[in-house]
Amino acid sequence: GSETRVSVSSSSSSNSTSALGKLRILLTGEYGFHTIVMAYCWLAVTFIYYGLTFQASAMWGDLYTNGALLALAELPAQVMVYFSVDRKGVGRRGTQASGFALAAAALLTIALPGLSNEMSIALAMVGKVGATAAFVVVYVFAGELFPTVLRASALGLCNFGSRIGGVLAPLMMHFSIEAALVVFGIMSAVGCWATLLLPETLGKELQDHVVSTEAGEATGSVTDKGVLGGADTGRDYRTL
């Protein structure tokens, strides 16, 4: 099918229409799936990361000791990401999914009866390691999933999901520590599953534009200017 250029008008009304067109692309089809999954991952990882931090006062033992241990747990997470995110066979998807899986396993295990306070704190630290690892990777992974012309808008939508997670995290203080950790664990498990539905981006060439055929099937990356709106001013996104 023939390809058409994505062009932008210099008028404010055309720019507004273009922005709405980008939003439409990001919320429908293949890109829509990527947007929804990544927005959830951003929401979940922010919710879990800050939720665990807020729960330091409700955990077993001393507030300051718990806070220090949860902070120290971020160090091995950074090392984990450093050695895995660019490794072939693991990559962005594998590292993010592993972080979510680690957090889910540790936080759901805390719900088991008979665990000592020391073991519960240790598992909470492991959960923080996983959440931190996933938190580091979502920025890289999300940026590589979308073509240049959509990347800023896509990251804006993901960040919107992240802010929702940040708002919800303190509300878990109204629940028992056990209930909160189970919720964090379930959201981590869903995040792991959702991440595995996304394509790996390690070693893949980043797309600069969006291409579609007249039939509307994505072939790589542009949709026609009728979708994005605005008159053709000769300014092509591919040259930006």
PDB file of N, CA and C in Angstrom, residues 45 49 52 69-86 95-96 98-100 102-103 124-138:
ATOM      1  N   VAL A  45       4.615  -0.131  39.296  1.00  0.00           N
ATOM      2  CA  VAL A  45       5.936  -0.065  39.909  1.00  0.00           C
ATOM      3  C   VAL A  45       6.058   1.150  40.828  1.00  0.00           C
ATOM      4  N   TYR A  49       6.767   0.642  44.723  1.00  0.00           N
ATOM      5  CA  TYR A  49       8.013   1.238  45.216  1.00  0.00           C
ATOM      6  C   TYR A  49       7.742   2.200  46.378  1.00  0.00           C
ATOM      7  N   LEU A  52       5.934   0.480  49.504  1.00  0.00           N
ATOM      8  CA  LEU A  52       6.839  -0.192  50.437  1.00  0.00           C
ATOM      9  C   LEU A  52       7.564   0.817  51.332  1.00  0.00           C
ATOM     10  N   LEU A  69      17.062  -0.082  55.823  1.00  0.00           N
ATOM     11  CA  LEU A  69      17.195  -1.364  55.122  1.00  0.00           C
ATOM     12  C   LEU A  69      16.518  -1.316  53.757  1.00  0.00           C
ATOM     13  N   LEU A  70      15.344  -0.697  53.682  1.00  0.00           N
ATOM     14  CA  LEU A  70      14.636  -0.587  52.406  1.00  0.00           C
ATOM     15  C   LEU A  70      15.407   0.298  51.433  1.00  0.00           C
ATOM     16  N   ALA A  71      16.098   1.309  51.961  1.00  0.00           N
ATOM     17  CA  ALA A  71      16.916   2.162  51.098  1.00  0.00           C
ATOM     18  C   ALA A  71      18.136   1.399  50.578  1.00  0.00           C
ATOM     19  N   LEU A  72      18.764   0.618  51.453  1.00  0.00           N
ATOM     20  CA  LEU A  72      19.930  -0.169  51.054  1.00  0.00           C
ATOM     21  C   LEU A  72      19.574  -1.223  50.009  1.00  0.00           C
ATOM     22  N   ALA A  73      18.321  -1.660  50.039  1.00  0.00           N
ATOM     23  CA  ALA A  73      17.887  -2.686  49.084  1.00  0.00           C
ATOM     24  C   ALA A  73      17.952  -2.195  47.646  1.00  0.00           C
ATOM     25  N   GLU A  74      18.016  -0.898  47.450  1.00  0.00           N
ATOM     26  CA  GLU A  74      18.068  -0.365  46.088  1.00  0.00           C
ATOM     27  C   GLU A  74      19.438  -0.566  45.449  1.00  0.00           C
ATOM     28  N   LEU A  75      20.476  -0.728  46.246  1.00  0.00           N
ATOM     29  CA  LEU A  75      21.822  -0.897  45.695  1.00  0.00           C
ATOM     30  C   LEU A  75      21.963  -2.178  44.874  1.00  0.00           C
ATOM     31  N   PRO A  76      21.586  -3.349  45.408  1.00  0.00           N
ATOM     32  CA  PRO A  76      21.685  -4.559  44.575  1.00  0.00           C
ATOM     33  C   PRO A  76      20.765  -4.509  43.356  1.00  0.00           C
ATOM     34  N   ALA A  77      19.673  -3.751  43.457  1.00  0.00           N
ATOM     35  CA  ALA A  77      18.776  -3.625  42.300  1.00  0.00           C
ATOM     36  C   ALA A  77      19.487  -2.913  41.153  1.00  0.00           C
ATOM     37  N   GLN A  78      20.250  -1.866  41.477  1.00  0.00           N
ATOM     38  CA  GLN A  78      20.985  -1.135  40.446  1.00  0.00           C
ATOM     39  C   GLN A  78      22.039  -2.033  39.804  1.00  0.00           C
ATOM     40  N   VAL A  79      22.699  -2.834  40.619  1.00  0.00           N
ATOM     41  CA  VAL A  79      23.709  -3.761  40.088  1.00  0.00           C
ATOM     42  C   VAL A  79      23.050  -4.802  39.185  1.00  0.00           C
ATOM     43  N   MET A  80      21.906  -5.308  39.621  1.00  0.00           N
ATOM     44  CA  MET A  80      21.165  -6.298  38.842  1.00  0.00           C
ATOM     45  C   MET A  80      20.818  -5.756  37.458  1.00  0.00           C
ATOM     46  N   VAL A  81      20.317  -4.521  37.419  1.00  0.00           N
ATOM     47  CA  VAL A  81      19.940  -3.913  36.142  1.00  0.00           C
ATOM     48  C   VAL A  81      21.172  -3.664  35.277  1.00  0.00           C
ATOM     49  N   TYR A  82      22.244  -3.205  35.893  1.00  0.00           N
ATOM     50  CA  TYR A  82      23.471  -2.895  35.142  1.00  0.00           C
ATOM     51  C   TYR A  82      23.966  -4.107  34.368  1.00  0.00           C
ATOM     52  N   PHE A  83      23.928  -5.277  34.978  1.00  0.00           N
ATOM     53  CA  PHE A  83      24.474  -6.471  34.346  1.00  0.00           C
ATOM     54  C   PHE A  83      23.468  -7.229  33.477  1.00  0.00           C
ATOM     55  N   SER A  84      22.202  -6.870  33.529  1.00  0.00           N
ATOM     56  CA  SER A  84      21.204  -7.643  32.783  1.00  0.00           C
ATOM     57  C   SER A  84      20.510  -6.892  31.659  1.00  0.00           C
ATOM     58  N   VAL A  85      20.355  -5.583  31.787  1.00  0.00           N
ATOM     59  CA  VAL A  85      19.504  -4.858  30.848  1.00  0.00           C
ATOM     60  C   VAL A  85      20.055  -4.865  29.423  1.00  0.00           C
ATOM     61  N   ASP A  86      21.385  -4.956  29.267  1.00  0.00           N
ATOM     62  CA  ASP A  86      21.985  -4.995  27.932  1.00  0.00           C
ATOM     63  C   ASP A  86      22.476  -6.391  27.553  1.00  0.00           C
ATOM     64  N   THR A  95      14.600  -8.117  32.099  1.00  0.00           N
ATOM     65  CA  THR A  95      14.982  -7.466  33.347  1.00  0.00           C
ATOM     66  C   THR A  95      13.767  -6.905  34.068  1.00  0.00           C
ATOM     67  N   GLN A  96      12.887  -6.253  33.311  1.00  0.00           N
ATOM     68  CA  GLN A  96      11.681  -5.686  33.933  1.00  0.00           C
ATOM     69  C   GLN A  96      10.776  -6.787  34.474  1.00  0.00           C
ATOM     70  N   SER A  98      11.654  -9.768  35.378  1.00  0.00           N
ATOM     71  CA  SER A  98      12.318 -10.405  36.523  1.00  0.00           C
ATOM     72  C   SER A  98      12.163  -9.567  37.783  1.00  0.00           C
ATOM     73  N   GLY A  99      12.244  -8.252  37.632  1.00  0.00           N
ATOM     74  CA  GLY A  99      12.046  -7.374  38.784  1.00  0.00           C
ATOM     75  C   GLY A  99      10.650  -7.520  39.363  1.00  0.00           C
ATOM     76  N   PHE A 100       9.653  -7.513  38.484  1.00  0.00           N
ATOM     77  CA  PHE A 100       8.281  -7.700  38.947  1.00  0.00           C
ATOM     78  C   PHE A 100       8.094  -9.082  39.580  1.00  0.00           C
ATOM     79  N   LEU A 102      10.342 -11.028  41.010  1.00  0.00           N
ATOM     80  CA  LEU A 102      11.029 -11.087  42.294  1.00  0.00           C
ATOM     81  C   LEU A 102      10.206 -10.399  43.381  1.00  0.00           C
ATOM     82  N   ALA A 103       9.660  -9.230  43.044  1.00  0.00           N
ATOM     83  CA  ALA A 103       8.835  -8.512  44.009  1.00  0.00           C
ATOM     84  C   ALA A 103       7.584  -9.304  44.357  1.00  0.00           C
ATOM     85  N   ALA A 124      10.622  -8.251  52.570  1.00  0.00           N
ATOM     86  CA  ALA A 124      10.229  -6.911  52.134  1.00  0.00           C
ATOM     87  C   ALA A 124      11.387  -6.230  51.408  1.00  0.00           C
ATOM     88  N   MET A 125      12.622  -6.454  51.879  1.00  0.00           N
ATOM     89  CA  MET A 125      13.796  -5.907  51.208  1.00  0.00           C
ATOM     90  C   MET A 125      13.965  -6.513  49.819  1.00  0.00           C
ATOM     91  N   VAL A 126      13.740  -7.815  49.709  1.00  0.00           N
ATOM     92  CA  VAL A 126      13.822  -8.473  48.402  1.00  0.00           C
ATOM     93  C   VAL A 126      12.759  -7.897  47.462  1.00  0.00           C
ATOM     94  N   GLY A 127      11.568  -7.654  48.004  1.00  0.00           N
ATOM     95  CA  GLY A 127      10.519  -7.034  47.207  1.00  0.00           C
ATOM     96  C   GLY A 127      10.917  -5.650  46.721  1.00  0.00           C
ATOM     97  N   LYS A 128      11.601  -4.896  47.574  1.00  0.00           N
ATOM     98  CA  LYS A 128      12.064  -3.566  47.188  1.00  0.00           C
ATOM     99  C   LYS A 128      13.142  -3.656  46.113  1.00  0.00           C
ATOM    100  N   VAL A 129      13.988  -4.687  46.181  1.00  0.00           N
ATOM    101  CA  VAL A 129      14.989  -4.907  45.138  1.00  0.00           C
ATOM    102  C   VAL A 129      14.295  -5.088  43.778  1.00  0.00           C
ATOM    103  N   GLY A 130      13.279  -5.955  43.754  1.00  0.00           N
ATOM    104  CA  GLY A 130      12.565  -6.205  42.505  1.00  0.00           C
ATOM    105  C   GLY A 130      11.857  -4.974  41.988  1.00  0.00           C
ATOM    106  N   ALA A 131      11.189  -4.253  42.877  1.00  0.00           N
ATOM    107  CA  ALA A 131      10.460  -3.052  42.461  1.00  0.00           C
ATOM    108  C   ALA A 131      11.415  -1.996  41.927  1.00  0.00           C
ATOM    109  N   THR A 132      12.552  -1.831  42.584  1.00  0.00           N
ATOM    110  CA  THR A 132      13.525  -0.844  42.132  1.00  0.00           C
ATOM    111  C   THR A 132      14.088  -1.209  40.761  1.00  0.00           C
ATOM    112  N   ALA A 133      14.385  -2.491  40.556  1.00  0.00           N
ATOM    113  CA  ALA A 133      14.901  -2.937  39.263  1.00  0.00           C
ATOM    114  C   ALA A 133      13.898  -2.646  38.142  1.00  0.00           C
ATOM    115  N   ALA A 134      12.634  -2.961  38.386  1.00  0.00           N
ATOM    116  CA  ALA A 134      11.605  -2.692  37.382  1.00  0.00           C
ATOM    117  C   ALA A 134      11.451  -1.196  37.157  1.00  0.00           C
ATOM    118  N   PHE A 135      11.563  -0.415  38.223  1.00  0.00           N
ATOM    119  CA  PHE A 135      11.420   1.040  38.133  1.00  0.00           C
ATOM    120  C   PHE A 135      12.500   1.637  37.232  1.00  0.00           C
ATOM    121  N   VAL A 136      13.725   1.112  37.351  1.00  0.00           N
ATOM    122  CA  VAL A 136      14.823   1.630  36.537  1.00  0.00           C
ATOM    123  C   VAL A 136      14.598   1.330  35.055  1.00  0.00           C
ATOM    124  N   VAL A 137      14.106   0.144  34.762  1.00  0.00           N
ATOM    125  CA  VAL A 137      14.006  -0.310  33.372  1.00  0.00           C
ATOM    126  C   VAL A 137      12.822   0.307  32.635  1.00  0.00           C
ATOM    127  N   VAL A 138      11.718   0.622  33.328  1.00  0.00           N
ATOM    128  CA  VAL A 138      10.531   1.086  32.610  1.00  0.00           C
ATOM    129  C   VAL A 138      10.812   2.336  31.776  1.00  0.00           C
TER     130      VAL A 138
END
